[in-house]
Short mmCIF file of C-alpha atoms in Angstrom, two decimals:
data_model
loop_
_atom_site.label_atom_id
_atom_site.label_comp_id
_atom_site.label_asym_id
_atom_site.label_seq_id
_atom_site.Cartn_x
_atom_site.Cartn_y
_atom_site.Cartn_z
CA MET T 200 2.69 14.10 12.99
CA GLN T 201 5.34 11.40 11.82
CA THR T 202 6.52 11.24 8.61
CA MET T 203 7.67 8.05 6.81
CA PRO T 204 10.73 6.94 7.78
CA ALA T 205 13.69 8.01 5.04
CA HIS T 206 13.64 5.34 2.15
CA ALA T 207 17.70 4.82 1.90
CA ALA T 208 18.58 4.68 5.24
CA HIS T 209 16.73 1.29 6.02
CA HIS T 210 16.92 -1.25 3.13
CA SER T 211 19.76 -4.05 3.18
CA ASP T 212 23.07 -1.93 2.32
CA ARG T 213 23.68 -4.10 -0.42
CA GLU T 214 20.41 -2.97 -2.24
CA ILE T 215 20.77 -0.30 -4.72
CA GLU T 216 17.35 1.15 -5.61
CA THR T 217 18.19 4.76 -7.22
CA LEU T 218 20.88 6.24 -10.00
CA GLU T 219 21.84 8.28 -6.89
CA GLU T 220 22.74 5.30 -4.59
CA PHE T 221 24.37 3.44 -7.54
CA ASP T 222 26.54 6.93 -7.98
CA ALA T 223 27.33 7.16 -4.07
CA THR T 224 28.18 3.41 -3.77
CA VAL T 225 30.50 3.27 -6.93
CA SER T 226 32.48 6.44 -5.54
CA ALA T 227 32.33 5.83 -2.19
CA ARG T 228 33.14 1.79 -2.12
CA GLY T 229 35.19 1.51 -5.67
CA THR T 230 33.22 -1.65 -6.01
CA LEU T 231 29.88 -3.18 -6.84
CA ALA T 232 30.71 -6.66 -5.93
CA GLY T 233 28.09 -8.58 -3.94
CA PHE T 234 25.52 -5.67 -4.64
CA ARG T 235 21.87 -6.01 -5.78
CA VAL T 236 20.92 -3.36 -8.27
CA GLN T 237 17.17 -3.12 -8.57
CA ALA T 238 15.43 -1.72 -11.84
CA VAL T 239 17.86 1.37 -12.24
CA ASP T 240 18.41 2.65 -15.61
CA LEU T 241 22.35 2.15 -16.36
CA THR T 242 22.13 3.02 -19.82
CA ASP T 243 24.52 6.14 -19.05
CA ARG T 244 26.90 4.60 -16.62
CA THR T 245 28.38 2.16 -19.22
CA ARG T 246 31.81 3.74 -18.34
CA GLU T 247 31.33 3.07 -14.35
CA LEU T 248 30.30 -0.46 -15.34
CA LEU T 249 33.47 -1.67 -17.30
CA ALA T 250 35.38 0.09 -14.48
CA THR T 251 33.85 -1.36 -11.51
CA ASP T 252 34.31 -4.95 -10.11
CA THR T 253 30.69 -6.46 -10.36
CA ALA T 254 31.73 -10.08 -9.20
CA GLY T 255 28.83 -11.68 -7.47
CA ALA T 256 26.17 -8.96 -8.16
CA VAL T 257 22.93 -9.29 -9.22
CA PHE T 258 21.36 -6.70 -11.49
CA LEU T 259 17.33 -6.97 -11.63
CA GLY T 260 15.87 -5.40 -14.89
CA CYS T 261 18.58 -2.74 -15.20
CA PRO T 262 18.45 -1.35 -18.58
CA MET T 263 22.28 -1.25 -19.98
CA ARG T 264 24.22 -1.00 -22.89
CA GLU T 265 25.12 -4.50 -24.45
CA ASP T 266 29.21 -4.37 -24.01
CA ALA T 267 28.38 -3.28 -20.34
CA ALA T 268 26.14 -6.38 -19.77
CA ALA T 269 29.03 -8.79 -21.28
CA LYS T 270 31.44 -7.23 -19.32
CA ILE T 271 29.41 -7.55 -15.84
CA ARG T 272 28.41 -11.15 -16.99
CA ALA T 273 32.00 -11.80 -17.68
CA ASP T 274 32.45 -10.84 -13.91
CA GLY T 275 30.69 -13.52 -12.56
CA ALA T 276 27.60 -10.81 -12.05
CA LEU T 277 23.93 -12.27 -12.77
CA VAL T 278 21.81 -9.98 -15.34
CA PHE T 279 18.10 -10.40 -15.22
CA PRO T 280 17.44 -8.13 -18.41
CA PRO T 281 14.19 -6.14 -18.19
CA VAL T 282 11.17 -7.85 -19.57
CA PRO T 283 9.69 -6.17 -22.90
CA ASP T 284 6.02 -4.93 -23.21
CA LEU T 285 5.12 -5.27 -19.60
CA PRO T 286 2.73 -2.69 -18.43
CA PHE T 287 4.85 -2.78 -14.88
CA ASP T 288 8.20 -3.46 -13.55
CA PRO T 289 8.73 -6.69 -11.83
CA TYR T 290 11.62 -5.84 -10.36
CA ARG T 291 10.89 -2.44 -8.71
CA GLY T 292 12.46 -0.95 -6.03
CA LEU T 293 9.78 1.22 -4.50
CA VAL T 294 6.16 1.01 -3.84
CA TYR T 295 4.00 3.18 -6.14
CA SER T 296 2.84 6.82 -6.16
CA PRO T 297 -0.75 7.72 -7.01
CA ASP T 298 0.70 10.11 -9.84
CA GLU T 299 2.83 6.80 -11.10
CA LEU T 300 -0.45 4.44 -11.17
CA PHE T 301 -2.77 7.24 -12.53
CA GLU T 302 -0.35 8.48 -15.34
CA PHE T 303 -2.40 9.77 -18.57
CA LEU T 304 -5.71 9.96 -16.63
CA ALA T 305 -6.46 13.06 -18.66
CA ASP T 306 -6.73 10.42 -21.54
CA GLY T 307 -8.91 8.35 -19.58
CA TYR T 308 -8.54 5.71 -16.79
CA GLU T 309 -8.05 3.14 -19.16
CA LEU T 310 -4.76 4.25 -20.58
CA THR T 311 -3.36 4.55 -17.00
CA PRO T 312 -0.39 1.97 -16.04
CA ASP T 313 -2.87 0.93 -13.17
CA ALA T 314 -5.34 -0.07 -15.82
CA LEU T 315 -2.86 -1.60 -18.11
CA ALA T 316 -1.41 -3.86 -15.57
CA TYR T 317 -5.17 -5.26 -14.54
CA THR T 318 -5.71 -5.69 -18.54
CA TRP T 319 -2.53 -8.06 -18.51
CA PHE T 320 -3.30 -9.63 -15.31
CA GLN T 321 -6.89 -10.52 -16.91
CA ARG T 322 -5.24 -12.12 -19.85
CA THR T 323 -2.69 -14.01 -18.40
CA LYS T 324 -4.02 -14.87 -15.27
CA ALA T 325 -6.01 -18.11 -16.12
CA ASP T 326 -3.49 -19.05 -19.15
CA GLY T 327 -1.49 -21.49 -16.76
CA ASP T 328 1.74 -19.96 -18.20
CA ILE T 329 4.64 -20.31 -15.85
CA PHE T 330 6.43 -17.31 -17.19
CA ALA T 331 3.53 -14.99 -16.33
CA SER T 332 3.06 -16.23 -13.03
CA MET T 333 6.65 -16.20 -12.07
CA LEU T 334 6.44 -12.10 -12.88
CA ARG T 335 3.55 -11.69 -10.39
CA ALA T 336 5.43 -13.29 -7.78
CA ILE T 337 8.63 -11.31 -8.37
CA HIS T 338 6.57 -8.24 -8.57
CA ASP T 339 4.61 -8.93 -5.64
CA ASP T 340 7.83 -9.76 -3.69
CA SER T 341 9.87 -6.73 -4.80
CA VAL T 342 6.48 -4.74 -3.59
CA SER T 343 6.86 -6.18 -0.22
CA ASP T 344 10.55 -5.81 0.13
CA ALA T 345 9.94 -1.92 -0.60
CA LEU T 346 7.35 -1.71 1.81
CA ASP T 347 8.49 -3.28 4.70
CA GLU T 348 11.99 -0.82 3.78
CA LEU T 349 9.38 2.16 4.09
CA LEU T 350 7.86 1.21 7.38
CA VAL T 351 10.74 0.49 9.42
CA GLY T 352 10.12 2.34 12.60
CA ALA T 353 6.77 3.55 11.92
CA ARG T 354 3.60 2.70 14.32
CA VAL T 355 1.00 1.47 11.67
CA VAL T 356 -2.70 1.39 12.63
CA GLY T 357 -4.70 -0.48 9.88
CA VAL T 358 -7.90 0.93 9.01
CA MET T 359 -10.36 -1.72 7.55
CA GLY T 360 -13.61 -0.78 5.91
CA GLY T 361 -16.11 -1.56 2.84
CA HIS T 362 -15.72 -0.26 -0.61
CA ALA T 363 -19.37 0.48 -0.72
CA MET T 364 -19.09 3.74 1.44
CA ALA T 365 -19.98 6.56 -0.75
CA ARG T 366 -18.37 10.12 -0.73
CA GLY T 367 -20.67 12.66 0.60
CA THR T 368 -21.84 10.28 3.14
CA GLU T 369 -21.93 10.99 6.96
CA ALA T 370 -19.79 7.66 7.12
CA TYR T 371 -17.28 8.58 4.78
CA ALA T 372 -16.55 11.97 6.38
CA GLY T 373 -16.26 10.34 10.00
CA ALA T 374 -14.08 7.61 8.24
CA ALA T 375 -12.11 10.60 7.04
CA ARG T 376 -11.85 12.27 10.60
CA LEU T 377 -10.69 8.96 11.94
CA GLY T 378 -7.97 8.93 9.34
CA ARG T 379 -6.90 12.43 10.36
CA GLU T 380 -6.60 11.99 13.99
CA LEU T 381 -4.55 8.51 13.86
CA ALA T 382 -2.12 10.69 11.72
CA ARG T 383 -2.23 13.57 13.96
CA ALA T 384 -1.61 11.23 17.01
CA GLY T 385 1.49 10.28 15.04
CA PHE T 386 0.38 6.67 13.86
CA THR T 387 0.91 5.76 10.04
CA VAL T 388 -2.56 4.85 8.68
CA ALA T 389 -2.55 1.80 6.48
CA THR T 390 -5.76 0.87 4.56
CA GLY T 391 -6.56 -1.71 1.67
CA GLY T 392 -5.92 1.29 -0.59
CA GLY T 393 -9.25 1.24 -2.61
CA PRO T 394 -12.13 3.30 -2.76
CA GLY T 395 -15.01 4.12 0.11
CA ALA T 396 -13.74 3.89 3.48
CA MET T 397 -10.32 2.93 2.36
CA GLU T 398 -10.27 6.24 0.57
CA ALA T 399 -11.70 8.02 3.22
CA ALA T 400 -9.16 6.96 5.89
CA ASN T 401 -6.09 7.78 3.25
CA LEU T 402 -8.18 11.29 3.00
CA GLY T 403 -8.09 11.90 6.49
CA ALA T 404 -4.39 11.21 6.57
CA TYR T 405 -3.58 13.20 3.62
CA ALA T 406 -5.66 15.94 5.32
CA ALA T 407 -3.39 15.99 8.65
CA PRO T 408 -1.29 19.04 8.33
CA PHE T 409 -4.22 21.16 7.28
CA ASP T 410 -6.80 23.23 9.26
CA ASP T 411 -10.49 22.06 9.25
CA GLU T 412 -11.91 24.01 6.61
CA MET T 413 -9.54 22.29 3.88
CA LEU T 414 -11.21 18.67 4.95
CA THR T 415 -15.02 19.94 4.94
CA GLU T 416 -14.01 21.55 1.76
CA SER T 417 -12.61 18.37 0.27
CA LEU T 418 -15.48 16.34 1.27
CA ARG T 419 -17.88 18.83 -0.70
CA LEU T 420 -15.25 18.58 -3.97
CA LEU T 421 -15.17 14.72 -3.81
CA ALA T 422 -19.01 14.68 -3.36
CA LYS T 423 -19.62 15.55 -6.93
CA SER T 424 -18.61 12.13 -7.96
CA PRO T 425 -19.64 9.83 -5.39
CA LYS T 426 -18.40 6.57 -6.34
CA PHE T 427 -15.88 4.75 -8.82
CA THR T 428 -19.10 3.64 -10.63
CA PRO T 429 -19.86 4.20 -13.41
CA SER T 430 -16.66 6.19 -14.40
CA ILE T 431 -13.45 5.69 -12.65
CA THR T 432 -12.01 8.39 -14.72
CA GLU T 433 -14.39 11.04 -12.87
CA TRP T 434 -14.19 9.59 -9.44
CA ALA T 435 -10.14 9.63 -9.68
CA ARG T 436 -9.85 13.12 -11.49
CA ALA T 437 -12.05 14.70 -8.35
CA ALA T 438 -9.13 13.24 -6.00
CA PHE T 439 -6.75 14.56 -8.17
CA GLU T 440 -8.57 18.07 -8.24
CA VAL T 441 -8.34 17.93 -4.19
CA ARG T 442 -4.81 17.12 -4.18
CA THR T 443 -3.70 19.88 -6.85
CA ARG T 444 -5.52 22.59 -4.32
CA TRP T 445 -4.04 21.34 -1.37
CA PRO T 446 -0.14 19.91 -2.47
CA LYS T 447 1.69 18.07 0.20
CA GLY T 448 -0.56 16.37 2.29
CA GLY T 449 0.19 13.89 5.13
CA PRO T 450 1.72 10.72 4.12
CA SER T 451 0.05 7.19 4.41
CA VAL T 452 0.01 3.98 3.03
CA GLY T 453 -2.61 2.05 0.93
CA ILE T 454 -2.12 -1.54 0.02
CA PRO T 455 -4.84 -2.53 -2.85
CA THR T 456 -4.47 -5.44 -5.09
CA TRP T 457 -5.37 -6.11 -9.01
CA PHE T 458 -7.22 -9.15 -7.83
CA TYR T 459 -10.19 -6.82 -7.57
CA GLY T 460 -9.69 -4.97 -10.76
CA HIS T 461 -12.52 -3.33 -10.81
CA GLU T 462 -11.99 -1.48 -7.66
CA PRO T 463 -9.33 1.19 -8.53
CA PRO T 464 -6.71 2.30 -5.97
CA ASN T 465 -7.27 5.76 -4.40
CA ALA T 466 -5.12 8.68 -4.95
CA PHE T 467 -5.06 9.51 -1.47
CA ALA T 468 -2.49 7.24 -0.22
CA SER T 469 1.17 8.81 -0.66
CA HIS T 470 2.67 5.44 -0.72
CA ILE T 471 0.84 2.52 -2.79
CA ALA T 472 1.88 -1.37 -2.52
CA LYS T 473 -0.28 -2.86 -5.20
CA TYR T 474 -0.21 -6.62 -5.42
CA PHE T 475 -1.35 -8.99 -7.81
CA ALA T 476 -1.93 -11.94 -5.09
CA ASN T 477 -4.93 -11.08 -2.90
CA ALA T 478 -3.95 -13.41 -0.28
CA THR T 479 -0.26 -12.09 0.09
CA ARG T 480 -1.78 -8.57 0.15
CA GLU T 481 -4.48 -9.47 2.69
CA ASP T 482 -1.84 -10.92 5.19
CA GLY T 483 1.02 -8.34 4.31
CA LEU T 484 -1.52 -5.61 5.35
CA LEU T 485 -2.61 -6.89 8.49
CA ALA T 486 0.86 -8.48 9.69
CA ARG T 487 2.27 -4.69 9.11
CA SER T 488 -0.22 -2.94 11.21
CA THR T 489 1.78 -3.11 14.36
CA ALA T 490 0.01 -0.47 16.34
CA GLY T 491 -3.51 -2.27 15.86
CA VAL T 492 -6.64 -2.15 13.39
CA VAL T 493 -9.83 -0.39 13.54
CA PHE T 494 -12.66 -1.84 11.70
CA LEU T 495 -15.20 -0.15 10.49
CA PRO T 496 -18.74 -1.43 9.12
CA GLY T 497 -18.06 -3.82 6.17
CA ALA T 498 -19.32 -7.07 4.93
CA ALA T 499 -17.66 -10.25 4.11
CA GLY T 500 -14.15 -8.68 3.13
CA THR T 501 -14.27 -6.81 6.57
CA VAL T 502 -15.59 -9.62 8.45
CA GLN T 503 -12.62 -12.22 7.01
CA GLU T 504 -10.07 -9.44 8.00
CA ILE T 505 -11.30 -9.58 11.73
CA PHE T 506 -10.52 -12.97 11.76
CA ASP T 507 -7.47 -13.06 9.88
CA ASN T 508 -6.12 -10.59 12.29
CA ALA T 509 -7.59 -12.29 15.34
CA THR T 510 -5.97 -15.74 14.66
CA PRO T 511 -2.29 -14.84 14.96
CA ASN T 512 -3.62 -12.74 18.17
CA TYR T 513 -5.32 -15.63 19.60
CA TYR T 514 -2.06 -18.12 18.85
CA GLU T 515 0.63 -15.02 19.60
CA SER T 516 2.31 -16.45 16.54
CA ARG T 517 3.65 -12.59 15.94
CA GLY T 518 4.13 -12.30 19.26
CA GLU T 519 2.01 -9.53 21.64
CA PRO T 520 -1.55 -9.71 20.50
CA THR T 521 -2.39 -5.97 18.73
CA PRO T 522 -5.12 -3.97 19.57
CA MET T 523 -8.64 -4.72 17.72
CA VAL T 524 -11.03 -1.75 17.42
CA LEU T 525 -14.63 -2.56 16.24
CA VAL T 526 -16.72 0.29 15.14
CA ASP T 527 -20.42 0.44 15.23
CA ARG T 528 -22.27 -1.81 17.91
CA ALA T 529 -25.44 -2.42 15.92
CA HIS T 530 -23.46 -3.45 12.82
CA TRP T 531 -21.03 -5.85 14.68
CA THR T 532 -23.46 -7.39 17.42
CA GLU T 533 -26.70 -7.45 15.22
CA LYS T 534 -26.29 -7.17 11.71
CA LEU T 535 -23.29 -9.35 11.16
CA PRO T 536 -22.57 -10.59 14.76
CA THR T 537 -18.86 -10.77 14.87
CA TRP T 538 -18.19 -9.16 18.12
CA PRO T 539 -19.60 -11.82 20.41
CA LEU T 540 -17.52 -14.48 18.41
CA LEU T 541 -14.57 -12.74 18.86
CA ARG T 542 -15.22 -11.78 22.59
CA ALA T 543 -15.75 -15.70 23.18
CA LEU T 544 -12.59 -16.51 21.37
CA ALA T 545 -10.43 -14.02 23.26
CA ARG T 546 -11.77 -15.04 26.71
CA GLU T 547 -9.07 -15.94 29.13
CA ARG T 548 -6.32 -15.28 26.54
CA SER T 549 -3.99 -12.26 26.55
CA MET T 550 -5.73 -10.81 23.83
CA GLU T 551 -8.88 -10.22 25.84
CA SER T 552 -7.56 -6.98 26.83
CA ARG T 553 -6.71 -6.12 23.76
CA ILE T 554 -10.34 -5.70 21.75
CA ALA T 555 -12.80 -3.43 22.41
CA LEU T 556 -16.17 -2.30 20.35
CA VAL T 557 -17.03 1.39 20.20
CA ASP T 558 -20.32 3.17 18.96
CA ARG T 559 -18.85 6.00 17.29
CA ILE T 560 -15.72 6.53 15.16
CA GLU T 561 -14.85 9.20 17.16
CA GLU T 562 -14.08 6.84 20.07
CA ALA T 563 -11.86 4.78 18.24
CA PRO T 564 -8.38 6.47 18.49
CA GLU T 565 -8.86 7.02 22.55
CA ALA T 566 -9.89 3.13 22.40
CA LEU T 567 -6.65 2.40 20.46
CA LYS T 568 -4.63 4.15 22.86
CA ARG T 569 -6.33 2.35 25.96
CA LEU T 570 -5.62 -0.98 24.49
CA GLY T 571 -2.12 -0.64 23.19
CA GLY T 572 -0.91 0.61 26.75
#
């Protein structure tokens, strides 16, 4: 079972994203010239800032004392100060964790950073304010940067499926077993990060290090709050109950969006790359699923994802086509006949050998391995 690549080793060696990295750089290099310091609280590093060359450096949303800020500006550094009264940090250096997005859940979901960011988005998304749209764009770009650093060297398999799949159903249990099997096979599971099929696959990856009993018991506990309506608070608390009983689960990635704010992120993805722009999120999720994508039964969103994924495979615009496995023959040939169109598109192109339709979820990992060569 692979772990996520260590964060610090892989980002640009000009980026500083934690206080530890800041201290290590100052002591090892004796200069911050040309560095990018992202969302690090430097309030207690005035002495270091006053004594260190910062020419050409950029400080993005780093709290610091006024005398330190004045000195580094005089050095020729660019200082983008923290933006007051925002419920999110647009310059963040790392992706989110479930604990961070669901902080204050004990007092109700509406007080969590996740809910507050959505409220801010609802208030600003239609007001045409260039400042608000700039903050959203900077935030999403920071999240993409952090996600790329996280996934260096990982073999990522996307699991797509609808938010409507309820806990306590056989379909949900199947999606969880799929996530678990993929994680145990050394893949990094990535989902759209929301409820339903997405949560089930992230839960499966979380369950990978434990015995079968843990997943069975988790599914039973979660079934008490089958959906995120009427109460997101109850739905999320059930997930944290599972995480508290079995801490240190396996890692996986969730890539949700505040665009669908009625749809909360799930707490089983250890790393959550949450976006304001759904288009950035959709494309980013598929582009990063370098080891293939499994499509579980879904509706319009999942159909869109199938063809969003098929297009670069058809034109080979991202290089070699990546495996695509559709699960549930009846769903994809009769209910929403996506498979015949996908097969017609693939005919006589190199993606033809990279697509498969399987009937049962259990067949998906084997199909992925076969298509991936």
